[in-house]
Amino acid sequence: MFVPVNLSERVFYVGVNDRRTHLFENLWPLERGVAYNSYVIKDEKVALIDSVEIGQVDKFLKKVRAVIGDRPVDYLVINHMEPDHAGAVQILTELYPDMKLVGNKKTIPMVEGFFGIKDKFVEVAEGDVLELGATSLQFFMVPMVHWPETMVSYMKEDKILFSGDAFGSFGTLDGGIFDDEVDFDSFKEEMRRYYSNIVGKYGSPVQKALAKLEGLDIAMIGATHGPVLRSHIPEMIAMYDAWSKYEAEPGVVVAYASMYGHTEEMAEVVARELAVNGVKHIKMYDVSKTHASYIISDIFKYKGVVFGSPTYSNELHPNMEALVNKLEHMGVSNHLLGVFGSFSWAGAAVKRLTSFAEKVKWELVADPVEQKFALGDKFEACRAIGRAMAEKVLK
Ligand code: FEO
């Protein structure tokens, strides 16, 4: 049993919380869980907007039935085919044999590939409208936010945008469903982590999507994860705009790998010099302790980054390699970088970090520093990284 949650007279929230899964996409930590959001429109026609991850289908169907009773579902609108939202497609087609699947030309082969479903489709293209009775849905293609087939659905009558992953967040909805019912500030961290981890690679498609949606009159945004937005829409759009342009705040992420403390000591020297030179926001991480998810999220927040690593078997420390590899893959741009490292007989870490700087085109603020054995003659060079970074970041 549950009390139906109305977004408007005919639109209901039927999403579910997942507090059991540890890793989203089996990769990103879910300390606060995640919500898979779905919405029912109960009009002359019944339409579902997306569904949920397969392990959550029972809870989801209970909610759907609580809203529509014995009425059949006429349409399942598939804004996004990633299985955290398409997990119920198969069972819904079996429960509601006359239900049509609404997607675009890129959705349809995915449905066929995942589920072997070859018919039941209503194919929609840019700007098409699906009439539901008193309400309707208009579709806009937003490819690569987050997959090639992603689209959004807009209900002009109630001014609701069903935005797919865009404007989503990690974190379950613990009672509060709307942004003004939750501690929105605490969600902002999870929103940025979600954006940077999941959508962060697609800054340019996000910019195109924002431009496309600019003309819509939006009173509410129902994403596939996180709170339904109605009181923080301009703020959220501004955050998306900044993140997708890689605009960042004056602060510095110092992330290092260290086996026996020598590289960590160099990191401490850099961090102290940052503080002495006026940088207030310094986030320091041992990459072997903190999951890359959180470090990447802070890199989207702060302009300055300092990476340090020992040479490990003639390469970068594997955990630092994993981090820089992810950043290269994501194509994160527009940052300032300082690099340092240590070695005992053959240095390779700093060379790799310098090649990372070239690949992502981040500006090196000071000469790379590489110390043989314990911190000694490179002490002043480490301080110079901190000073140069502080000066550039605070400019
Ligand atoms: Fe929440 Fe890209 O799926």
Coordinates of C-alpha atoms and ligand atoms in Angstrom, one line a residue:
M1 CA 0.0 0.0 0.0
F2 CA 1.1 3.5 -0.6
V3 CA -0.3 7.0 -0.9
P4 CA -0.3 8.0 -4.6
V5 CA 2.1 10.9 -5.3
N6 CA 0.6 13.4 -7.8
L7 CA 2.8 15.6 -10.0
S8 CA -0.5 17.0 -11.3
E9 CA -4.1 15.8 -11.6
R10 CA -3.3 13.1 -14.1
V11 CA 0.4 12.4 -13.5
F12 CA 1.6 10.1 -10.7
Y13 CA 5.1 9.2 -9.5
V14 CA 5.5 5.4 -9.4
G15 CA 9.3 5.1 -9.0
V16 CA 11.0 2.8 -6.5
N17 CA 14.1 3.0 -4.2
D18 CA 17.0 0.7 -4.4
R19 CA 18.9 0.5 -1.1
R20 CA 20.5 -2.9 -1.7
T21 CA 22.7 -2.4 -4.8
H22 CA 26.2 -1.4 -3.8
L23 CA 27.4 -0.3 -7.2
F24 CA 25.5 1.5 -10.0
E25 CA 26.4 0.0 -13.4
N26 CA 28.4 -2.3 -11.1
L27 CA 31.0 0.5 -11.0
W28 CA 29.9 3.6 -9.1
P29 CA 29.3 3.4 -5.3
L30 CA 25.7 3.9 -4.1
E31 CA 26.3 5.0 -0.5
R32 CA 22.9 6.6 -0.4
G33 CA 21.2 4.1 -2.8
V34 CA 19.4 5.2 -5.9
A35 CA 15.8 5.7 -7.0
Y36 CA 14.5 4.5 -10.4
N37 CA 11.8 7.0 -11.3
S38 CA 8.8 6.2 -13.4
Y39 CA 5.6 8.1 -14.0
V40 CA 2.0 7.1 -14.9
I41 CA -0.3 9.4 -16.9
K42 CA -3.9 8.4 -16.2
D43 CA -5.9 10.0 -18.9
E44 CA -8.3 8.6 -21.6
K45 CA -5.2 6.6 -22.4
V46 CA -2.8 5.3 -19.8
A47 CA 0.9 5.9 -20.4
L48 CA 3.9 4.9 -18.4
I49 CA 7.1 6.9 -18.7
D50 CA 10.0 4.6 -18.5
S51 CA 10.1 1.7 -16.0
V52 CA 12.6 0.4 -13.4
E53 CA 15.6 -2.0 -12.9
I54 CA 14.5 -5.6 -13.2
G55 CA 15.1 -6.4 -9.5
Q56 CA 12.6 -3.8 -8.5
V57 CA 9.8 -4.8 -10.8
D58 CA 7.4 -6.2 -8.1
K59 CA 7.5 -3.0 -6.1
F60 CA 7.0 -1.0 -9.2
L61 CA 4.0 -3.0 -10.5
K62 CA 2.3 -2.7 -7.1
K63 CA 2.5 1.1 -7.4
V64 CA 1.3 1.2 -11.0
R65 CA -1.7 -1.0 -10.1
A66 CA -2.4 1.2 -7.1
V67 CA -2.8 4.1 -9.5
I68 CA -4.5 2.6 -12.5
G69 CA -6.3 -0.4 -10.9
D70 CA -7.5 -2.9 -13.6
R71 CA -7.1 -0.4 -16.4
P72 CA -4.6 -1.6 -19.0
V73 CA -1.5 0.4 -19.9
D74 CA -1.8 1.7 -23.5
Y75 CA 1.7 3.1 -23.9
L76 CA 5.1 2.6 -22.4
V77 CA 7.2 5.6 -23.4
I78 CA 10.8 4.6 -23.5
N79 CA 12.9 7.7 -23.1
H80 CA 16.0 5.6 -22.4
M81 CA 16.9 2.0 -22.9
E82 CA 19.5 1.5 -20.2
P83 CA 18.3 -1.5 -18.2
D84 CA 17.9 0.5 -15.0
H85 CA 14.9 1.9 -16.7
A86 CA 14.0 -0.7 -19.3
G87 CA 14.1 -3.6 -16.8
A88 CA 10.3 -4.0 -16.8
V89 CA 9.7 -3.8 -20.6
Q90 CA 9.4 -7.6 -21.1
I91 CA 7.0 -8.2 -18.2
L92 CA 4.9 -5.1 -19.0
T93 CA 4.4 -6.4 -22.6
E94 CA 3.3 -9.7 -21.1
L95 CA 0.9 -8.1 -18.6
Y96 CA -0.5 -5.7 -21.0
P97 CA -0.5 -7.4 -24.4
D98 CA -2.1 -4.5 -26.3
M99 CA 0.4 -2.0 -24.9
K100 CA 2.4 0.0 -27.5
L101 CA 6.1 0.8 -27.0
V102 CA 6.8 4.4 -27.8
G103 CA 10.4 5.1 -28.9
N104 CA 12.4 6.5 -31.8
K105 CA 14.2 4.8 -34.6
K106 CA 17.2 4.1 -32.4
T107 CA 15.1 2.7 -29.5
I108 CA 13.4 0.1 -31.6
P109 CA 16.4 -2.0 -32.5
M110 CA 17.6 -1.9 -28.9
V111 CA 14.2 -3.2 -27.7
E112 CA 14.5 -6.0 -30.3
G113 CA 18.1 -6.7 -29.3
F114 CA 17.4 -6.8 -25.5
F115 CA 14.0 -8.5 -25.5
G116 CA 13.4 -10.0 -28.9
I117 CA 10.3 -7.9 -29.3
K118 CA 9.7 -7.1 -33.0
D119 CA 6.4 -5.3 -33.1
K120 CA 4.2 -3.2 -30.8
F121 CA 6.1 -0.1 -31.7
V122 CA 4.9 3.5 -32.1
E123 CA 7.9 5.2 -33.7
V124 CA 8.2 8.9 -32.9
A125 CA 10.6 11.5 -34.3
E126 CA 11.6 15.0 -33.2
G127 CA 8.6 17.1 -32.3
D128 CA 6.0 14.4 -32.7
V129 CA 3.0 14.5 -30.3
L130 CA 1.2 11.5 -28.7
E131 CA -2.4 12.4 -27.7
L132 CA -3.5 10.8 -24.5
G133 CA -6.9 12.7 -24.0
A134 CA -6.8 15.9 -22.1
T135 CA -3.0 15.7 -22.1
S136 CA -0.4 14.9 -24.7
L137 CA 3.4 14.2 -24.9
Q138 CA 5.8 15.8 -27.3
F139 CA 9.1 14.2 -28.0
F140 CA 12.5 15.7 -28.4
M141 CA 15.7 13.7 -29.2
V142 CA 18.6 14.2 -26.9
P143 CA 21.2 11.7 -28.2
M144 CA 24.0 10.8 -25.9
V145 CA 22.3 12.1 -22.8
H146 CA 23.1 9.4 -22.0
W147 CA 22.8 6.8 -24.8
P148 CA 22.2 7.3 -28.5
E149 CA 18.5 6.7 -28.3
T150 CA 17.7 9.0 -25.4
M151 CA 14.8 11.4 -25.8
V152 CA 12.7 13.5 -23.5
S153 CA 8.9 13.8 -23.3
Y154 CA 7.2 17.1 -22.6
M155 CA 3.6 17.5 -21.4
K156 CA 2.7 21.0 -22.4
E157 CA -0.7 20.9 -20.6
D158 CA 0.9 20.5 -17.1
K159 CA 4.3 21.9 -18.2
I160 CA 6.2 18.7 -17.1
L161 CA 9.4 17.6 -18.7
F162 CA 10.2 13.9 -18.4
S163 CA 13.9 14.2 -18.8
G164 CA 15.4 10.7 -18.7
D165 CA 18.8 10.7 -17.0
A166 CA 19.2 14.4 -17.5
F167 CA 18.9 16.3 -14.1
G168 CA 19.1 12.9 -12.3
S169 CA 20.9 12.1 -9.1
F170 CA 22.1 9.2 -7.0
G171 CA 20.4 8.8 -3.6
T172 CA 17.1 7.3 -2.7
L173 CA 13.9 9.4 -2.1
D174 CA 13.4 8.8 1.6
G175 CA 9.8 10.0 1.9
G176 CA 10.4 13.3 0.0
I177 CA 9.8 13.0 -3.7
F178 CA 9.9 16.7 -4.8
D179 CA 13.0 18.9 -4.5
D180 CA 11.3 21.1 -1.9
E181 CA 10.5 18.1 0.3
V182 CA 14.2 16.9 0.6
D183 CA 17.4 18.5 1.9
F184 CA 18.2 19.8 -1.6
D185 CA 21.7 21.0 -0.6
S186 CA 22.7 17.4 0.3
F187 CA 21.3 16.2 -3.0
K188 CA 23.5 18.6 -4.9
E189 CA 26.6 16.6 -4.1
E190 CA 24.9 13.4 -5.4
M191 CA 23.6 15.2 -8.4
R192 CA 27.1 16.4 -9.4
R193 CA 28.5 12.9 -8.7
Y194 CA 25.8 11.4 -10.9
Y195 CA 26.3 13.9 -13.6
S196 CA 30.1 13.6 -13.6
N197 CA 30.2 9.8 -13.4
I198 CA 27.4 8.9 -15.8
V199 CA 26.8 11.8 -18.2
G200 CA 30.1 13.7 -17.7
K201 CA 31.6 12.4 -21.0
Y202 CA 28.8 14.0 -23.0
G203 CA 29.2 17.7 -22.3
S204 CA 28.6 18.8 -25.8
P205 CA 25.4 16.7 -26.3
V206 CA 24.2 18.1 -22.9
Q207 CA 24.8 21.6 -24.3
K208 CA 22.8 20.8 -27.4
A209 CA 19.9 19.4 -25.3
L210 CA 19.8 22.5 -23.0
A211 CA 19.6 24.7 -26.1
K212 CA 16.8 22.6 -27.5
L213 CA 14.8 22.7 -24.3
E214 CA 15.3 26.4 -23.8
G215 CA 12.0 27.4 -25.4
L216 CA 9.8 25.1 -23.3
D217 CA 7.7 26.4 -20.5
I218 CA 8.8 24.0 -17.7
A219 CA 7.1 23.9 -14.3
M220 CA 8.4 20.5 -13.3
I221 CA 11.1 18.1 -14.3
G222 CA 10.7 14.4 -13.7
A223 CA 14.1 12.7 -14.2
T224 CA 14.7 9.0 -14.0
H225 CA 16.7 9.3 -10.8
G226 CA 16.5 11.7 -7.9
P227 CA 14.0 14.2 -6.7
V228 CA 11.3 15.6 -9.0
L229 CA 12.2 19.3 -9.6
R230 CA 9.7 22.1 -9.2
S231 CA 11.4 24.6 -6.9
H232 CA 15.0 24.5 -8.1
I233 CA 14.7 24.3 -11.9
P234 CA 16.7 27.4 -12.9
E235 CA 19.4 26.5 -10.4
M236 CA 19.6 23.0 -11.7
I237 CA 19.7 24.0 -15.3
A238 CA 22.5 26.5 -14.4
M239 CA 24.4 23.7 -12.7
Y240 CA 24.0 21.5 -15.8
D241 CA 25.1 24.3 -18.0
A242 CA 28.3 24.9 -15.9
W243 CA 29.2 21.2 -15.6
S244 CA 28.7 20.5 -19.3
K245 CA 31.0 23.4 -20.1
Y246 CA 33.5 22.2 -17.5
E247 CA 33.3 25.5 -15.7
A248 CA 34.7 25.1 -12.2
E249 CA 35.1 26.9 -8.9
P250 CA 38.4 28.2 -7.4
G251 CA 39.5 25.1 -5.5
V252 CA 42.0 22.3 -5.9
V253 CA 41.7 18.6 -5.8
V254 CA 45.0 17.0 -4.7
A255 CA 44.9 13.2 -5.5
Y256 CA 47.8 11.0 -4.9
A257 CA 48.8 7.3 -4.7
S258 CA 51.4 6.4 -2.1
M259 CA 52.8 3.0 -1.1
Y260 CA 55.0 4.0 1.9
G261 CA 54.3 7.7 2.4
H262 CA 56.9 9.4 0.3
T263 CA 54.5 10.6 -2.4
E264 CA 52.0 11.5 0.3
E265 CA 54.6 13.7 1.9
M266 CA 55.0 15.6 -1.4
A267 CA 51.2 16.0 -1.6
E268 CA 51.2 17.5 1.9
V269 CA 53.8 20.0 0.9
V270 CA 51.8 21.0 -2.1
A271 CA 48.6 21.3 -0.1
R272 CA 50.2 23.4 2.6
E273 CA 51.5 25.8 0.0
L274 CA 48.0 26.0 -1.6
A275 CA 46.5 27.0 1.8
V276 CA 49.3 29.5 2.6
N277 CA 48.7 31.1 -0.7
G278 CA 44.9 31.6 -0.1
V279 CA 43.2 28.5 -1.5
K280 CA 40.4 27.6 0.9
H281 CA 38.8 24.7 -1.0
I282 CA 41.4 21.9 -1.0
K283 CA 40.1 18.4 -1.4
M284 CA 42.8 15.8 -0.7
Y285 CA 42.4 12.1 -1.7
D286 CA 44.4 8.9 -1.5
V287 CA 43.3 7.2 -4.7
S288 CA 43.7 3.8 -3.0
K289 CA 41.2 4.8 -0.3
T290 CA 38.6 6.9 -2.1
H291 CA 36.7 5.6 -5.1
A292 CA 37.4 7.5 -8.3
S293 CA 33.6 8.4 -8.4
Y294 CA 34.1 11.0 -5.6
I295 CA 37.4 12.3 -6.9
I296 CA 35.9 12.8 -10.4
S297 CA 32.9 14.5 -9.0
D298 CA 35.2 17.0 -7.2
I299 CA 37.2 17.5 -10.3
F300 CA 34.0 18.7 -12.0
K301 CA 33.6 21.1 -9.1
Y302 CA 37.1 22.6 -8.8
K303 CA 39.3 24.2 -11.4
G304 CA 42.7 23.0 -10.1
V305 CA 44.0 19.4 -9.9
V306 CA 47.2 18.1 -8.6
F307 CA 48.1 14.5 -9.2
G308 CA 51.0 12.6 -7.5
S309 CA 52.1 9.0 -7.9
P310 CA 55.0 6.7 -7.3
T311 CA 56.4 4.6 -10.1
Y312 CA 55.0 1.1 -9.7
S313 CA 56.7 -1.7 -11.7
N314 CA 57.8 0.9 -14.2
E315 CA 54.4 2.4 -14.6
L316 CA 52.0 4.7 -12.9
H317 CA 50.5 3.3 -9.7
P318 CA 47.6 1.2 -10.9
N319 CA 44.9 3.1 -8.9
M320 CA 46.2 6.5 -10.3
E321 CA 46.3 5.0 -13.7
A322 CA 42.7 3.9 -13.4
L323 CA 41.7 7.5 -12.4
V324 CA 43.6 9.3 -15.2
N325 CA 42.4 6.7 -17.7
K326 CA 38.8 7.4 -16.7
L327 CA 39.4 11.2 -17.1
E328 CA 41.0 10.7 -20.5
H329 CA 38.0 8.5 -21.6
M330 CA 35.6 11.2 -20.3
G331 CA 37.4 13.9 -22.1
V332 CA 37.1 16.3 -19.1
S333 CA 38.6 19.6 -20.2
N334 CA 39.3 23.1 -19.0
H335 CA 41.4 22.4 -15.9
L336 CA 44.7 23.4 -14.4
L337 CA 47.1 20.6 -13.5
G338 CA 50.2 20.1 -11.3
V339 CA 52.0 16.7 -11.3
F340 CA 54.6 15.1 -9.1
G341 CA 55.9 11.7 -8.2
S342 CA 58.6 9.6 -6.7
F343 CA 60.6 6.5 -7.6
S344 CA 63.4 4.4 -6.2
W345 CA 65.3 3.2 -9.3
A346 CA 63.5 4.1 -12.6
G347 CA 61.0 6.9 -12.8
A348 CA 57.9 6.5 -15.1
A349 CA 54.9 8.0 -13.1
V350 CA 55.6 11.6 -13.9
K351 CA 56.1 10.9 -17.6
R352 CA 52.7 9.2 -17.7
L353 CA 51.1 12.1 -15.8
T354 CA 52.6 14.6 -18.2
S355 CA 51.3 12.6 -21.2
F356 CA 47.9 12.7 -19.5
A357 CA 48.1 16.5 -19.3
E358 CA 48.9 16.6 -23.1
K359 CA 46.0 14.2 -23.9
V360 CA 43.3 16.1 -22.0
K361 CA 44.9 19.5 -22.8
W362 CA 45.0 20.7 -19.2
E363 CA 47.4 23.5 -18.5
L364 CA 50.4 22.5 -16.5
V365 CA 50.9 25.3 -13.9
A366 CA 54.5 24.3 -13.0
D367 CA 57.3 22.0 -14.0
P368 CA 56.5 18.4 -13.1
V369 CA 58.5 17.2 -10.1
E370 CA 60.0 13.8 -9.7
Q371 CA 61.8 12.8 -6.5
K372 CA 64.2 9.9 -6.2
F373 CA 63.7 8.1 -2.9
A374 CA 62.4 10.2 0.1
L375 CA 61.5 13.9 -0.2
G376 CA 64.7 15.9 -0.2
D377 CA 66.0 18.1 -3.0
K378 CA 62.6 18.4 -4.6
F379 CA 61.0 20.0 -1.6
E380 CA 61.1 23.6 -3.0
A381 CA 59.8 22.3 -6.4
C382 CA 56.8 20.8 -4.6
R383 CA 56.2 24.1 -2.9
A384 CA 56.4 25.8 -6.3
I385 CA 53.6 23.6 -7.7
G386 CA 51.4 24.7 -4.8
R387 CA 52.2 28.4 -5.2
A388 CA 51.7 28.4 -9.0
M389 CA 48.4 26.5 -8.7
A390 CA 47.1 28.9 -6.0
E391 CA 48.0 31.9 -8.2
K392 CA 46.3 30.5 -11.3
V393 CA 43.2 29.1 -9.5
L394 CA 42.5 32.3 -7.6
K395 CA 43.1 34.7 -10.5
Ligands
FEO1 FE1 19.7 5.8 -15.5 FE2 21.5 5.9 -18.4 O1 20.4 5.1 -17.1

